């Protein structure tokens, strides 16, 4: 194998490895984004449920004025 072919093969291997690293980083980034969105959605839903529950309780059991 000539030096030119050897460099070409090494270059190809380096590109393949770099591309694999990029794919792994992108996959990890997507997982992070999905998990963050899921957490935010769950928190938002919990706040919404709590608000709705509070509203229904206030309607069901109105307080008398303190005066």
Phi, psi and omega in degrees: 000132181283163179299323180296317179294320179298315177298320180297317179294317178297317179299318179296317179297319179296317178297317180299315179295316179298317179296321178295319178298317179298316179299317179296318178296320179295318179298316179296319179296317178297317178300316180300314181297315180298315180296320179296316179297319180298315179298315179298318179297317180297319179295317179297317179296321179295318178297318180297313180300317180297318179297314180297316179299316179297317180298314180296320178296320178295322178289321183286325184231073181294144180272148174280144176299148182284344183288000000 
